[in-house]
Each structure stands twice: as structure tokens, then as C-alpha cells.
């Protein structure tokens, strides 16, 4: 007799908005990866590819990600907090391992991948999740010292610099930027002294300028970003073709599958520059939908964090908001790069771009968000005596 009511109550225990946002992004990404990669796969038939090569692999990645997310959801949040330092150390170990000659795989001059049978693991993607958990745990443990530079921030600074050193050796400057933003945002939300935060912000800007100035290839990216048409066949090649794709798409696009730029003009069309293909095929409307979905997801993450904070579940609150910062910042950087607002960083679009490590890390992040919300709802029901 009470089965329908019980079913409705069980559904109400979960944030279905967050679930459908994740499904929408993964599904949309699957369709667009296929559209952006079918011609590349067709052209490489002689090397064992087939037209649905990237589609089938992306589908496998999504299935693995969903399974990993299901397992992650079963883990209580207090266990994530307990193991956060160990997960961070494990991430550092993987970053060291990927730099070992003969173990890490080098692609296009970057050594970022660990070959595992039929897939390649990118430790920097998993490190972003580990950084969120570690920063939240650290901030909670050091809450009483947030006004003290030596005790409150210096240990975290050492952790960030160690991570940054390893990432820059790959090199993966984009991942380093995302992890720094995650750490600083978490500390700020956790009550870090404003003077310390302002000083760190200035130092970060100076440090980034120094890193760019000291590295010829990063400096070339900045030059190409400032005026891609000055060298459209060299430093500005990727950006110029991305801008052409945006221009061709106009309001409603050329239709799904109608992109010309993906036909070997736009490099990394199914990974870093997937948004340019979306813009060309689905126009301004398609890009606006993507931005709206990411904005909604980030807002929902902060709402979940605020609800947890109201129950004084500080680790949960900082983790939820940290995940929101991570996904939001990475999406903004990728969108900015595609639109010519930021220099090329080599960062994928979360949930959408082709790639196994990123998809799995994103699915686990959503699962942890769902778990935080689930536990918060359970505590609220308990307080109401339901």
C-alpha cells in the first residue's frame, strides 16, 4: 500500500537536478565527440581505426566513470576526509611515476600519461580531485590557525609547490593553475586571513608572469593569443581556426555534423577544442546551453556546500564548494581558450571532451557531491524526527 510513497521518498533523498545535469553533460559530450572525431577516425583506417573508434572509447570511459561514481557514492564522507592526505600523497606518487623515463608516455612533447593496457591514465586529472579533498581536510584541521601564515598556510604552500614542480616538469601548466585556484579558494572559504590571501594572490600573479617569461614556448603562446592572425600558420594556428569555427556557426550553427573546421583544420577538435566544433555546428545557442549547464552545476555545488555548512559539516561544505570551483574554473579556462579570451592551456572541457581520466574524475566528483547532499538531507530529516 505504501510502496509508491516509499518510492517517492527514496527519490527525494537524492539531488535529481545534479544527477540530470551530469547525464546531460555526458550525453551531449558523447554526441559531440562522435561528430568531431568521425572524420579523423575514418582517415586513420589504415592504422586500425574505424569510424566509431572515438565514440566507442568515449562510451567505455563513461561507463567506467559511472561505475566509479557508483562506488564512490557508497563511501561515507567521513572516510573521504580520513583518507584525503593519503589520496593526495598517492596523487603525488603518480605524478612522480609519470616522469620516470620508460614508464610515462610522451605525446606532443608532454609526458602526462601512464600507459595501462588499452587506456592511458593521466594522473593530473585525478590529482585535481585529490587536491579538493586534501585542501578541504587541511582547512578544517587548521581552522584555528587560519590567521597565522607559518602554521596556517606554509604547510599547504609546500604541498602546492611540490605538486606544481611535478606538473611543470610534464609540463602541464593548465592543471597547475586549476589546482592553485582550488587550494586558494578553499583556504579563502575556510577563513584564511585576508592580508595573507591578498599577499598570496600578488605572489601568484608575479610567479605566473615569471613562469611565462622564463619559458619560450609559454611566451610564444601568449604572443599567439594576443594576435593569432599575425602568424595564422604558426603560433596562432589553433586559435585562428577556433575563431573561424565560432564565426561560421553564427546563431544556430551549420547543423550537427556540418563542421568544416573539424576536417583536419582544427587540431584537437574532439578534446581541447570541442567547444569550437559545438559553436560551428550548433551556433551561439549550443554554446549558451553548454555554459548554462556548467553554471547550473556550479551553483548547485555551492548550494549543497551551504546546506552542509548550516549543519556545521565543514569538510563537506568545503569539498562541495571545492568541486564547484574546480569544474567551474576548468570549464571557464577551456571556454576562454576556445573563444580567444585566454592563451592555450591544454585543458579539456569537463564531462564533454574525449578522455578517460577526466571523465572518471568528473563522475567521482559528482558522486561525492551527491553523497554530501544525501547525508545532509538525512541529517535534516533526523532533526525533524522523520
Coordinates of C-alpha atoms in Angstrom, one line a residue:
X1 CA 0.0 0.0 0.0
X2 CA 2.8 2.4 0.9
X3 CA 5.1 1.3 -2.0
X4 CA 4.5 4.4 -4.2
X5 CA 5.0 6.8 -1.3
X6 CA 8.2 4.9 -0.3
X7 CA 9.5 5.1 -3.9
X8 CA 8.8 8.9 -4.0
X9 CA 10.5 9.3 -0.6
X10 CA 13.6 7.4 -1.8
X11 CA 13.9 9.6 -5.0
X12 CA 13.6 12.7 -2.8
X13 CA 16.7 11.5 -0.8
X14 CA 18.9 12.3 -3.9
X15 CA 19.5 15.5 -5.7
X16 CA 18.0 14.6 -9.1
X17 CA 18.8 18.0 -10.5
X18 CA 22.5 17.2 -10.1
X19 CA 22.0 13.7 -11.5
X20 CA 20.3 15.0 -14.6
X21 CA 22.9 17.8 -15.1
X22 CA 25.7 15.1 -15.1
X23 CA 23.7 12.9 -17.5
X24 CA 23.0 15.8 -19.8
X25 CA 26.7 16.9 -20.0
X26 CA 28.0 13.3 -20.5
X27 CA 25.4 12.6 -23.2
X28 CA 25.9 15.9 -25.0
X29 CA 29.7 15.3 -24.9
X30 CA 29.3 11.8 -26.3
X31 CA 27.3 13.1 -29.3
X32 CA 29.7 16.0 -30.0
X33 CA 32.9 13.8 -29.6
X34 CA 31.5 11.5 -32.2
X35 CA 30.7 14.4 -34.5
X36 CA 34.1 16.0 -34.0
X37 CA 36.1 12.7 -34.4
X38 CA 34.4 10.6 -37.1
X39 CA 36.4 12.1 -40.0
X40 CA 39.7 11.7 -38.0
X41 CA 38.9 8.1 -37.3
X42 CA 37.9 7.5 -40.9
X43 CA 41.2 8.9 -42.2
X44 CA 43.2 6.6 -40.0
X45 CA 41.6 3.3 -41.0
X46 CA 45.0 2.0 -42.1
X47 CA 46.2 2.2 -38.5
X48 CA 43.3 0.2 -37.2
X49 CA 40.8 2.9 -36.5
X50 CA 37.1 2.7 -37.6
X51 CA 34.5 5.5 -37.9
X52 CA 33.1 4.9 -34.4
X53 CA 36.6 4.5 -32.7
X54 CA 36.4 7.6 -30.5
X55 CA 32.7 7.2 -29.9
X56 CA 33.1 3.6 -28.6
X57 CA 36.1 4.5 -26.4
X58 CA 34.3 7.6 -25.0
X59 CA 31.3 5.4 -24.2
X60 CA 33.5 2.9 -22.4
X61 CA 35.1 5.8 -20.4
X62 CA 31.6 7.0 -19.4
X63 CA 30.6 3.5 -18.3
X64 CA 33.8 3.2 -16.2
X65 CA 33.2 6.7 -14.8
X66 CA 29.6 5.8 -13.9
X67 CA 30.7 2.6 -12.2
X68 CA 33.5 4.5 -10.3
X69 CA 30.9 7.1 -9.3
X70 CA 28.5 4.5 -8.0
X71 CA 31.3 3.0 -5.9
X72 CA 32.4 6.5 -4.7
X73 CA 28.8 7.3 -3.6
X74 CA 28.8 4.3 -1.3
X75 CA 31.7 5.7 0.7
X76 CA 30.7 7.9 3.7
X77 CA 32.1 11.4 3.6
X78 CA 34.0 10.9 6.8
X79 CA 36.1 8.2 5.1
X80 CA 36.9 10.6 2.3
X81 CA 38.1 13.0 4.9
X82 CA 40.1 10.4 6.7
X83 CA 41.9 9.2 3.6
X84 CA 42.3 12.7 1.9
X85 CA 46.0 13.1 2.9
X86 CA 46.8 9.6 1.6
X87 CA 44.9 10.2 -1.6
X88 CA 47.0 13.4 -2.1
X89 CA 50.2 11.5 -1.4
X90 CA 49.1 8.8 -3.9
X91 CA 48.5 11.5 -6.5
X92 CA 52.0 12.9 -5.9
X93 CA 53.4 9.4 -6.3
X94 CA 51.6 9.1 -9.7
X95 CA 53.0 12.5 -10.8
X96 CA 56.5 11.3 -10.0
X97 CA 55.9 7.9 -11.7
X98 CA 54.7 9.6 -15.0
X99 CA 58.1 11.4 -15.2
X100 CA 60.2 8.3 -15.0
X101 CA 61.7 7.5 -18.4
X102 CA 60.3 4.4 -19.9
X103 CA 57.2 4.5 -17.7
X104 CA 55.5 7.8 -18.6
X105 CA 54.2 8.2 -22.1
X106 CA 55.2 11.3 -24.1
X107 CA 52.6 12.8 -26.5
X108 CA 53.3 16.0 -28.5
X109 CA 56.2 16.9 -26.2
X110 CA 54.3 16.4 -22.9
X111 CA 54.9 13.5 -20.6
X112 CA 51.5 13.3 -18.9
X113 CA 50.2 9.8 -19.3
X114 CA 50.8 6.3 -17.8
X115 CA 50.0 3.5 -20.3
X116 CA 47.7 0.9 -18.7
X117 CA 47.0 -1.9 -21.2
X118 CA 44.4 -0.4 -23.6
X119 CA 44.0 3.0 -21.8
X120 CA 46.3 5.9 -20.7
X121 CA 45.9 7.2 -17.2
X122 CA 46.5 11.0 -16.8
X123 CA 47.5 11.5 -13.1
X124 CA 46.9 15.3 -13.2
X125 CA 43.2 14.7 -13.7
X126 CA 42.9 12.5 -10.5
X127 CA 45.2 15.0 -8.7
X128 CA 42.6 17.7 -9.1
X129 CA 40.1 15.6 -7.1
X130 CA 42.7 14.7 -4.6
X131 CA 43.6 18.4 -4.2
X132 CA 39.9 19.3 -3.5
X133 CA 39.7 16.6 -0.7
X134 CA 43.1 17.5 0.8
X135 CA 42.5 21.2 0.8
X136 CA 39.1 20.8 2.5
X137 CA 40.6 18.4 5.1
X138 CA 43.6 20.7 5.7
X139 CA 41.5 23.8 6.1
X140 CA 39.2 22.0 8.7
X141 CA 42.2 20.7 10.6
X142 CA 44.0 24.0 10.6
X143 CA 40.9 26.2 11.3
X144 CA 42.3 27.6 14.5
X145 CA 45.5 28.7 12.6
X146 CA 44.0 30.4 9.5
X147 CA 45.3 33.8 10.7
X148 CA 48.8 32.5 11.1
X149 CA 51.0 32.3 8.0
X150 CA 53.5 29.8 9.4
X151 CA 51.0 27.4 10.9
X152 CA 48.0 28.0 8.8
X153 CA 49.4 28.4 5.2
X154 CA 53.0 27.4 5.0
X155 CA 52.4 23.6 5.0
X156 CA 49.8 24.0 2.3
X157 CA 52.2 26.2 0.3
X158 CA 54.8 23.4 0.4
X159 CA 52.2 20.9 -0.8
X160 CA 51.1 23.2 -3.7
X161 CA 54.7 23.9 -4.7
X162 CA 55.6 20.2 -4.7
X163 CA 52.6 19.5 -6.9
X164 CA 53.4 22.4 -9.2
X165 CA 57.0 21.4 -9.6
X166 CA 56.0 17.9 -10.8
X167 CA 53.2 19.3 -13.1
X168 CA 55.6 21.8 -14.7
X169 CA 58.0 19.0 -15.4
X170 CA 55.5 17.3 -17.6
X171 CA 54.7 20.1 -18.5
X172 CA 51.0 20.7 -17.5
X173 CA 50.7 24.4 -16.7
X174 CA 46.9 24.3 -17.0
X175 CA 46.4 21.6 -14.4
X176 CA 48.8 23.6 -12.1
X177 CA 46.6 26.7 -12.5
X178 CA 43.5 24.8 -11.6
X179 CA 45.0 23.2 -8.5
X180 CA 46.3 26.5 -7.3
X181 CA 42.9 28.1 -7.7
X182 CA 41.3 25.1 -5.9
X183 CA 43.7 25.4 -2.9
X184 CA 43.4 29.2 -2.6
X185 CA 39.6 29.2 -3.0
X186 CA 39.2 26.5 -0.3
X187 CA 41.5 28.3 2.1
X188 CA 39.7 31.6 1.5
X189 CA 36.3 29.9 2.0
X190 CA 37.7 28.3 5.2
X191 CA 38.6 31.7 6.7
X192 CA 42.2 32.4 5.7
X193 CA 43.4 35.8 6.8
X194 CA 42.6 38.4 4.1
X195 CA 46.1 40.0 4.3
X196 CA 47.7 36.6 3.8
X197 CA 45.3 35.9 0.9
X198 CA 45.9 39.2 -0.8
X199 CA 49.7 38.7 -0.4
X200 CA 49.4 35.2 -1.9
X201 CA 47.4 36.5 -4.8
X202 CA 50.0 39.1 -5.7
X203 CA 52.8 36.5 -5.3
X204 CA 50.8 34.1 -7.6
X205 CA 50.5 36.7 -10.3
X206 CA 54.2 37.5 -10.1
X207 CA 55.0 33.8 -10.2
X208 CA 52.8 33.1 -13.2
X209 CA 54.4 36.1 -15.1
X210 CA 57.8 34.7 -14.2
X211 CA 57.0 31.2 -15.4
X212 CA 55.6 32.5 -18.7
X213 CA 58.6 34.9 -19.2
X214 CA 61.2 32.2 -18.4
X215 CA 59.6 29.6 -20.8
X216 CA 59.9 30.3 -24.5
X217 CA 57.0 28.1 -25.6
X218 CA 54.7 29.7 -23.0
X219 CA 55.7 33.1 -24.1
X220 CA 55.0 32.1 -27.7
X221 CA 51.5 31.0 -26.7
X222 CA 50.9 34.4 -25.2
X223 CA 52.1 36.2 -28.3
X224 CA 50.0 33.9 -30.5
X225 CA 47.0 34.5 -28.2
X226 CA 47.3 38.3 -28.4
X227 CA 47.3 38.4 -32.2
X228 CA 46.6 34.9 -33.8
X229 CA 46.3 36.5 -37.2
X230 CA 49.9 37.7 -37.2
X231 CA 51.0 34.1 -37.6
X232 CA 47.9 32.1 -38.6
X233 CA 50.0 29.2 -39.9
X234 CA 52.3 29.1 -36.9
X235 CA 51.8 30.3 -33.3
X236 CA 48.2 31.4 -34.0
X237 CA 47.1 28.3 -35.9
X238 CA 44.8 26.7 -33.4
X239 CA 43.2 29.9 -32.2
X240 CA 42.6 31.3 -35.6
X241 CA 40.8 28.1 -36.7
X242 CA 38.8 28.1 -33.5
X243 CA 37.7 31.7 -34.1
X244 CA 36.8 30.8 -37.7
X245 CA 34.6 27.9 -36.4
X246 CA 32.8 30.4 -34.0
X247 CA 32.3 32.8 -36.8
X248 CA 30.9 30.2 -39.2
X249 CA 28.4 29.0 -36.5
X250 CA 26.7 32.3 -36.0
X251 CA 23.3 32.0 -34.1
X252 CA 22.1 28.5 -34.9
X253 CA 25.1 26.8 -36.4
X254 CA 25.5 24.7 -39.6
X255 CA 23.8 21.7 -38.1
X256 CA 25.0 18.6 -36.3
X257 CA 27.9 17.1 -38.4
X258 CA 28.2 20.2 -40.5
X259 CA 31.5 21.5 -39.2
X260 CA 34.3 22.1 -41.8
X261 CA 37.0 23.1 -39.3
X262 CA 37.0 19.6 -37.8
X263 CA 38.1 18.2 -41.2
X264 CA 41.8 18.4 -40.2
X265 CA 41.9 22.2 -39.9
X266 CA 41.3 22.5 -36.2
X267 CA 43.8 20.4 -34.1
X268 CA 42.4 18.5 -31.1
X269 CA 38.9 19.1 -32.3
X270 CA 37.5 16.3 -30.1
X271 CA 39.5 17.2 -26.9
X272 CA 40.7 20.7 -26.1
X273 CA 38.7 22.5 -28.9
X274 CA 35.5 20.6 -28.8
X275 CA 33.6 23.8 -27.9
X276 CA 34.7 25.3 -31.3
X277 CA 33.0 22.4 -33.1
X278 CA 29.9 22.9 -31.0
X279 CA 29.9 26.6 -31.9
X280 CA 30.3 25.8 -35.6
X281 CA 27.6 23.1 -35.7
X282 CA 25.1 24.4 -33.1
X283 CA 25.9 28.1 -33.1
X284 CA 25.5 30.6 -30.3
X285 CA 22.6 28.7 -28.9
X286 CA 24.6 25.5 -28.5
X287 CA 27.5 27.3 -26.7
X288 CA 25.0 29.1 -24.5
X289 CA 23.4 25.8 -23.4
X290 CA 26.8 24.4 -22.5
X291 CA 27.6 27.5 -20.4
X292 CA 24.2 27.4 -18.7
X293 CA 24.6 23.7 -17.8
X294 CA 28.0 24.4 -16.2
X295 CA 26.8 27.5 -14.4
X296 CA 23.8 25.5 -13.0
X297 CA 26.1 22.7 -11.9
X298 CA 28.5 25.1 -10.1
X299 CA 25.6 26.9 -8.4
X300 CA 24.2 23.6 -7.3
X301 CA 27.6 22.6 -5.8
X302 CA 27.7 25.8 -3.8
X303 CA 24.1 25.3 -2.6
X304 CA 25.0 21.8 -1.4
X305 CA 28.0 23.2 0.3
X306 CA 26.0 26.0 2.0
X307 CA 23.4 23.4 3.2
X308 CA 26.2 21.3 4.7
X309 CA 27.8 24.4 6.4
X310 CA 24.4 25.2 8.1
X311 CA 24.7 21.9 9.8
X312 CA 28.4 22.6 10.7
X313 CA 29.6 19.9 8.4
X314 CA 32.6 22.0 7.4
X315 CA 34.6 19.3 5.5
X316 CA 31.5 18.5 3.4
X317 CA 30.9 22.2 2.7
X318 CA 34.4 22.9 1.6
X319 CA 34.6 19.8 -0.5
X320 CA 31.3 20.6 -2.3
X321 CA 32.4 24.2 -3.0
X322 CA 35.9 23.0 -4.0
X323 CA 34.4 20.7 -6.6
X324 CA 32.3 23.6 -7.8
X325 CA 35.4 25.8 -8.1
X326 CA 37.3 23.0 -9.9
X327 CA 34.7 22.3 -12.5
X328 CA 33.8 26.0 -12.9
X329 CA 37.4 27.2 -13.3
X330 CA 38.4 24.4 -15.7
X331 CA 35.3 25.0 -17.8
X332 CA 35.9 28.8 -17.9
X333 CA 39.5 28.3 -18.9
X334 CA 38.6 25.9 -21.7
X335 CA 35.8 28.1 -22.9
X336 CA 38.0 31.2 -22.7
X337 CA 40.7 29.4 -24.8
X338 CA 38.3 28.4 -27.5
X339 CA 36.9 31.9 -27.7
X340 CA 40.3 33.5 -27.8
X341 CA 39.9 35.2 -24.4
X342 CA 42.8 33.2 -22.8
X343 CA 46.0 31.6 -24.1
X344 CA 46.0 27.9 -25.0
X345 CA 46.4 25.8 -21.8
X346 CA 45.8 22.2 -22.9
X347 CA 42.8 21.8 -20.6
X348 CA 39.8 19.7 -21.6
X349 CA 36.1 20.7 -21.1
X350 CA 34.8 18.7 -18.1
X351 CA 32.4 15.9 -18.9
X352 CA 32.4 16.7 -22.6
X353 CA 35.9 16.4 -24.1
X354 CA 37.3 13.0 -25.1
X355 CA 39.4 11.4 -22.5
X356 CA 39.1 8.6 -19.9
X357 CA 40.9 10.1 -16.8
X358 CA 39.0 13.3 -16.9
X359 CA 35.6 11.6 -17.3
X360 CA 36.3 9.2 -14.4
X361 CA 37.5 12.0 -12.1
X362 CA 34.4 14.2 -13.0
X363 CA 32.0 11.3 -12.4
X364 CA 33.6 10.6 -9.0
X365 CA 33.3 14.3 -8.1
X366 CA 29.6 14.3 -8.9
X367 CA 29.2 11.2 -6.8
X368 CA 30.9 12.8 -3.9
X369 CA 28.6 15.8 -4.3
X370 CA 25.6 13.5 -4.3
X371 CA 26.8 11.8 -1.2
X372 CA 27.3 15.1 0.7
X373 CA 23.8 16.1 -0.3
X374 CA 22.4 12.7 0.6
X375 CA 23.9 12.8 4.1
X376 CA 22.8 16.4 4.6
X377 CA 19.2 15.6 3.7
X378 CA 19.3 12.5 6.1
X379 CA 20.6 14.7 9.0
X380 CA 17.9 17.3 8.3
X381 CA 15.2 14.6 8.3
X382 CA 16.6 13.2 11.5
X383 CA 16.4 16.6 13.2
X384 CA 12.8 16.9 12.1
X385 CA 12.0 13.5 13.5
X386 CA 11.1 12.0 10.2

